[in-house]
Short mmCIF file of C-alpha atoms and ligand atoms in Angstrom, two decimals:
data_model
loop_
_atom_site.label_atom_id
_atom_site.label_comp_id
_atom_site.label_asym_id
_atom_site.label_seq_id
_atom_site.Cartn_x
_atom_site.Cartn_y
_atom_site.Cartn_z
CA MET A 1 12.27 -69.00 5.10
CA LYS A 2 12.89 -68.61 8.79
CA ILE A 3 9.87 -68.22 11.10
CA LEU A 4 10.14 -66.57 14.51
CA VAL A 5 7.16 -66.57 16.85
CA PHE A 6 7.07 -64.25 19.85
CA ASP A 7 4.49 -64.22 22.63
CA THR A 8 3.42 -60.63 22.12
CA LYS A 9 3.25 -57.86 19.55
CA GLN A 10 5.58 -55.84 21.77
CA GLU A 11 8.31 -58.48 21.45
CA VAL A 12 7.85 -58.53 17.67
CA SER A 13 8.26 -54.73 17.63
CA GLU A 14 11.38 -54.87 19.78
CA PHE A 15 12.87 -57.56 17.57
CA ILE A 16 12.34 -55.45 14.43
CA ALA A 17 13.64 -52.30 16.09
CA ASN A 18 16.76 -54.11 17.28
CA LYS A 19 17.38 -55.48 13.78
CA VAL A 20 17.33 -51.92 12.43
CA ILE A 21 19.45 -50.54 15.27
CA ASP A 22 22.06 -53.32 14.91
CA GLN A 23 22.12 -52.96 11.13
CA VAL A 24 22.83 -49.22 11.36
CA GLN A 25 25.49 -49.78 14.04
CA LYS A 26 27.16 -52.32 11.76
CA LYS A 27 26.85 -50.22 8.60
CA PRO A 28 26.20 -46.51 9.22
CA ASP A 29 25.31 -45.86 5.56
CA THR A 30 22.71 -48.62 5.55
CA VAL A 31 19.93 -48.51 2.96
CA LEU A 32 16.63 -49.29 4.67
CA GLY A 33 13.43 -50.28 2.91
CA LEU A 34 10.57 -49.05 5.07
CA ALA A 35 6.94 -50.00 5.48
CA THR A 36 3.98 -48.04 6.81
CA GLY A 37 0.73 -49.36 8.33
CA SER A 38 -0.14 -50.33 11.88
CA THR A 39 2.34 -53.21 12.21
CA PRO A 40 5.71 -51.34 12.33
CA LYS A 41 4.50 -48.36 14.40
CA GLU A 42 5.67 -49.69 17.78
CA ALA A 43 9.04 -50.69 16.31
CA TYR A 44 9.52 -47.13 15.06
CA ARG A 45 8.66 -45.77 18.51
CA TYR A 46 11.24 -48.08 20.05
CA ILE A 47 13.91 -46.90 17.54
CA LYS A 48 13.16 -43.25 18.42
CA ASN A 49 13.47 -43.96 22.15
CA ASP A 50 16.71 -45.84 21.63
CA TYR A 51 18.04 -42.91 19.54
CA LYS A 52 17.36 -40.49 22.39
CA GLN A 53 18.73 -42.71 25.11
CA ASN A 54 21.81 -44.05 23.38
CA ASN A 55 22.98 -41.21 21.13
CA ARG A 56 22.71 -43.16 17.92
CA ASP A 57 23.60 -41.63 14.57
CA TYR A 58 21.39 -42.09 11.52
CA SER A 59 22.89 -39.25 9.47
CA LYS A 60 24.25 -41.53 6.76
CA VAL A 61 21.21 -43.82 6.51
CA ILE A 62 19.19 -43.80 3.29
CA THR A 63 15.55 -44.88 3.26
CA PHE A 64 13.26 -46.03 0.48
CA ASN A 65 9.61 -46.33 1.38
CA LEU A 66 7.58 -49.09 -0.19
CA ASP A 67 4.63 -47.09 -1.39
CA GLU A 68 2.63 -43.87 -1.46
CA TYR A 69 -0.97 -43.06 -2.31
CA LEU A 70 -1.75 -41.26 -5.53
CA GLY A 71 -3.90 -38.16 -5.21
CA VAL A 72 -3.06 -37.49 -1.55
CA LEU A 73 -1.12 -34.29 -0.96
CA LYS A 74 2.38 -34.66 0.42
CA ASP A 75 1.55 -32.87 3.69
CA SER A 76 -1.87 -34.49 4.16
CA ILE A 77 -2.21 -36.55 7.34
CA ASN A 78 -2.99 -39.49 5.06
CA SER A 79 0.19 -39.41 3.01
CA TYR A 80 2.77 -42.03 3.85
CA ARG A 81 5.40 -39.30 3.92
CA GLN A 82 3.47 -37.72 6.78
CA TYR A 83 3.06 -41.11 8.48
CA MET A 84 6.84 -41.65 8.32
CA LYS A 85 7.55 -38.15 9.57
CA GLU A 86 5.38 -38.66 12.65
CA ALA A 87 6.17 -42.33 13.24
CA LEU A 88 9.95 -42.14 12.81
CA PHE A 89 11.69 -39.40 10.87
CA GLU A 90 11.05 -36.46 13.21
CA GLY A 91 12.51 -38.49 16.06
CA ILE A 92 15.86 -39.45 14.50
CA ASN A 93 18.48 -37.70 12.34
CA ILE A 94 18.11 -39.01 8.80
CA PRO A 95 18.42 -35.95 6.50
CA ASN A 96 15.27 -35.24 4.42
CA SER A 97 17.29 -35.55 1.23
CA GLN A 98 18.03 -39.20 2.09
CA GLN A 99 14.35 -40.17 2.54
CA TYR A 100 12.85 -41.46 -0.70
CA PHE A 101 9.20 -42.17 -1.54
CA PRO A 102 7.90 -43.52 -4.85
CA LEU A 103 6.21 -40.60 -6.62
CA LYS A 104 4.94 -39.90 -10.10
CA THR A 105 8.07 -37.85 -10.72
CA ASN A 106 10.59 -40.54 -9.77
CA MET A 107 8.74 -43.84 -10.18
CA LYS A 108 10.34 -44.77 -13.51
CA ASN A 109 13.72 -44.27 -11.91
CA TYR A 110 12.95 -45.60 -8.40
CA ASP A 111 14.46 -49.05 -8.96
CA ASN A 112 17.58 -47.47 -10.46
CA LEU A 113 17.83 -45.03 -7.60
CA ILE A 114 17.82 -47.92 -5.13
CA LYS A 115 20.46 -49.69 -7.19
CA GLU A 116 22.64 -46.56 -7.39
CA HIS A 117 22.65 -46.44 -3.59
CA GLY A 118 23.89 -50.02 -3.44
CA GLY A 119 20.51 -51.77 -2.99
CA VAL A 120 18.36 -52.20 0.09
CA ASP A 121 20.27 -53.83 2.96
CA LEU A 122 17.25 -54.48 5.17
CA GLN A 123 13.66 -54.40 3.95
CA LEU A 124 10.76 -54.25 6.42
CA LEU A 125 7.40 -55.55 5.23
CA GLY A 126 3.87 -56.04 6.45
CA ILE A 127 1.28 -58.22 4.76
CA GLY A 128 -2.23 -57.35 3.62
CA LEU A 129 -5.20 -59.53 4.50
CA ASN A 130 -5.20 -60.54 0.82
CA GLY A 131 -1.48 -61.40 0.84
CA HIS A 132 -0.25 -58.16 -0.72
CA ILE A 133 3.25 -56.86 0.00
CA ALA A 134 3.63 -53.10 -0.34
CA PHE A 135 0.62 -52.42 -2.60
CA ASN A 136 1.31 -55.36 -4.90
CA GLU A 137 -2.21 -56.75 -4.92
CA PRO A 138 -2.98 -60.39 -5.85
CA GLY A 139 -2.23 -60.98 -9.53
CA SER A 140 0.78 -58.62 -9.55
CA SER A 141 3.61 -60.02 -11.61
CA PHE A 142 6.61 -61.35 -9.72
CA GLN A 143 8.65 -59.43 -12.33
CA SER A 144 6.95 -56.10 -11.50
CA LYS A 145 8.95 -52.95 -10.87
CA THR A 146 7.90 -49.72 -9.15
CA ARG A 147 4.67 -48.56 -10.80
CA ILE A 148 1.10 -47.31 -10.38
CA ILE A 149 -1.31 -49.86 -8.88
CA GLU A 150 -5.10 -50.04 -8.63
CA LEU A 151 -5.95 -50.75 -5.00
CA ASP A 152 -8.18 -53.72 -4.20
CA GLU A 153 -11.49 -52.93 -2.56
CA SER A 154 -10.45 -55.03 0.45
CA THR A 155 -7.32 -52.91 0.86
CA ARG A 156 -9.30 -49.68 0.57
CA LYS A 157 -11.79 -50.97 3.13
CA ARG A 158 -9.11 -51.92 5.66
CA ASN A 159 -7.29 -48.60 5.21
CA SER A 160 -10.50 -46.57 5.42
CA LYS A 161 -10.07 -46.44 9.22
CA TYR A 162 -7.45 -43.74 8.60
CA PHE A 163 -9.75 -41.66 6.34
CA ARG A 164 -13.06 -39.87 6.86
CA SER A 165 -14.82 -42.60 4.91
CA ILE A 166 -14.04 -45.23 2.30
CA ASP A 167 -14.94 -42.70 -0.40
CA HIS A 168 -11.90 -40.68 0.65
CA VAL A 169 -9.47 -43.60 0.27
CA PRO A 170 -7.51 -43.25 -2.98
CA THR A 171 -8.11 -45.85 -5.67
CA GLN A 172 -4.48 -45.85 -6.80
CA ALA A 173 -1.01 -45.87 -5.30
CA ILE A 174 2.58 -46.08 -6.43
CA SER A 175 4.33 -49.15 -5.12
CA MET A 176 7.72 -50.78 -5.31
CA GLY A 177 7.31 -53.84 -7.50
CA ILE A 178 7.75 -57.39 -6.37
CA SER A 179 11.04 -57.76 -8.25
CA THR A 180 12.19 -54.53 -6.59
CA ILE A 181 11.43 -55.90 -3.12
CA MET A 182 13.05 -59.26 -3.88
CA LYS A 183 16.39 -57.54 -4.62
CA ALA A 184 16.78 -56.54 -0.95
CA LYS A 185 19.63 -58.34 0.77
CA GLU A 186 17.53 -59.17 3.82
CA ILE A 187 13.76 -59.10 4.23
CA ILE A 188 11.69 -59.21 7.41
CA LEU A 189 7.93 -59.54 7.20
CA ALA A 190 6.08 -58.89 10.44
CA ALA A 191 2.48 -59.87 11.13
CA THR A 192 0.67 -59.49 14.42
CA SER A 193 -2.80 -60.10 15.85
CA GLU A 194 -5.37 -62.70 14.98
CA VAL A 195 -6.70 -60.83 11.93
CA LYS A 196 -3.51 -62.00 10.20
CA ALA A 197 -3.79 -65.66 11.28
CA ASP A 198 -5.60 -66.78 8.14
CA ILE A 199 -3.30 -65.11 5.59
CA ILE A 200 -0.22 -66.31 7.50
CA LYS A 201 -1.48 -69.88 7.39
CA GLN A 202 -2.08 -69.48 3.64
CA LEU A 203 1.39 -68.03 3.19
CA VAL A 204 3.08 -70.87 5.07
CA ASP A 205 1.06 -73.60 3.33
CA SER A 206 0.81 -72.24 -0.21
CA ASN A 207 2.91 -72.89 -3.25
CA ILE A 208 4.56 -69.91 -4.93
CA ASN A 209 1.92 -68.14 -7.00
CA GLU A 210 1.04 -64.63 -8.08
CA ASN A 211 -2.38 -64.76 -6.44
CA LEU A 212 -0.55 -64.69 -3.13
CA PRO A 213 2.10 -62.02 -3.73
CA ALA A 214 3.93 -62.66 -0.44
CA SER A 215 4.50 -66.31 -1.41
CA ILE A 216 7.50 -65.32 -3.57
CA LEU A 217 9.34 -64.31 -0.41
CA LYS A 218 9.74 -67.99 0.43
CA THR A 219 12.29 -68.19 -2.41
CA HIS A 220 14.41 -65.33 -1.00
CA GLU A 221 17.63 -66.53 0.58
CA ASN A 222 17.46 -64.21 3.60
CA PHE A 223 13.80 -63.94 4.50
CA THR A 224 12.37 -64.03 8.04
CA LEU A 225 8.71 -64.13 8.97
CA VAL A 226 8.22 -62.60 12.43
CA LEU A 227 4.93 -63.31 14.17
CA ASP A 228 3.18 -62.96 17.49
CA GLN A 229 1.27 -65.94 18.92
CA GLU A 230 -2.03 -64.66 17.57
CA ALA A 231 -0.86 -64.35 13.97
CA ALA A 232 0.88 -67.74 14.24
CA ARG A 233 -2.23 -69.40 15.70
CA ASP A 234 -3.05 -71.61 12.70
CA ILE A 235 0.39 -72.71 11.57
CA ASN A 236 1.91 -76.02 12.58
P1 LIG B 301 -1.05 -53.21 8.52
O1 LIG B 301 -0.86 -53.22 6.93
O2 LIG B 301 0.31 -53.21 9.11
O3 LIG B 301 -1.79 -51.93 8.79
O4 LIG B 301 -1.83 -54.44 8.86
C1 LIG B 301 -0.07 -54.17 6.35
C2 LIG B 301 -0.18 -54.12 4.84
O5 LIG B 301 -1.27 -53.83 4.32
O6 LIG B 301 0.83 -54.39 4.16
#
């Protein structure tokens, strides 16, 4: 595991954006694994600005999102498809047909679909306060594939800020599995702000165990943890 610590969240965002931009320059038909949530939002904004300013081409890029809520309509402001549309997709030129989300209709085939496209070249991840990656909550098997997951109450509570109330937060989602994520050729996990300091310390200090899903990433041969000072506060 490589750990990079930047002074600010903005520098973390620029680092992630530049990784994506460089990857697509190097390999125009790159397969990206994409995350939602508050952490990558600034990076996506930076990618959109760079696209406008520098005439980039994303027409051959293929994307696989990590997860999607169950029971939220595709066009709802709370769907991750809608998040991606607003955060990134409407600002760059990846064709709709090359943007994949795990859904009830394709979830049994999602891992195969990724494989058929040559596997994920660069996977972006966030981390939950309970150590989840995608929606693989603590206790998820390291062998898990894309499937339906019951969301932890702590996850529902944290994500309730995007909904009218916690009662409106779905109880289930479809998520790439941990074995699915681990097949990516390169993985970057970003964590910013002091709310993440505790889980990042646990991640750095812990042994590899299924109660801390992100801990498995430490066995990946091309894994980078990217932090701002606040998230890195408690690590040595
Ligand atoms: P966040 O979510 O970026 O909104 O903190 C991360 C996650 O739950 O994986």
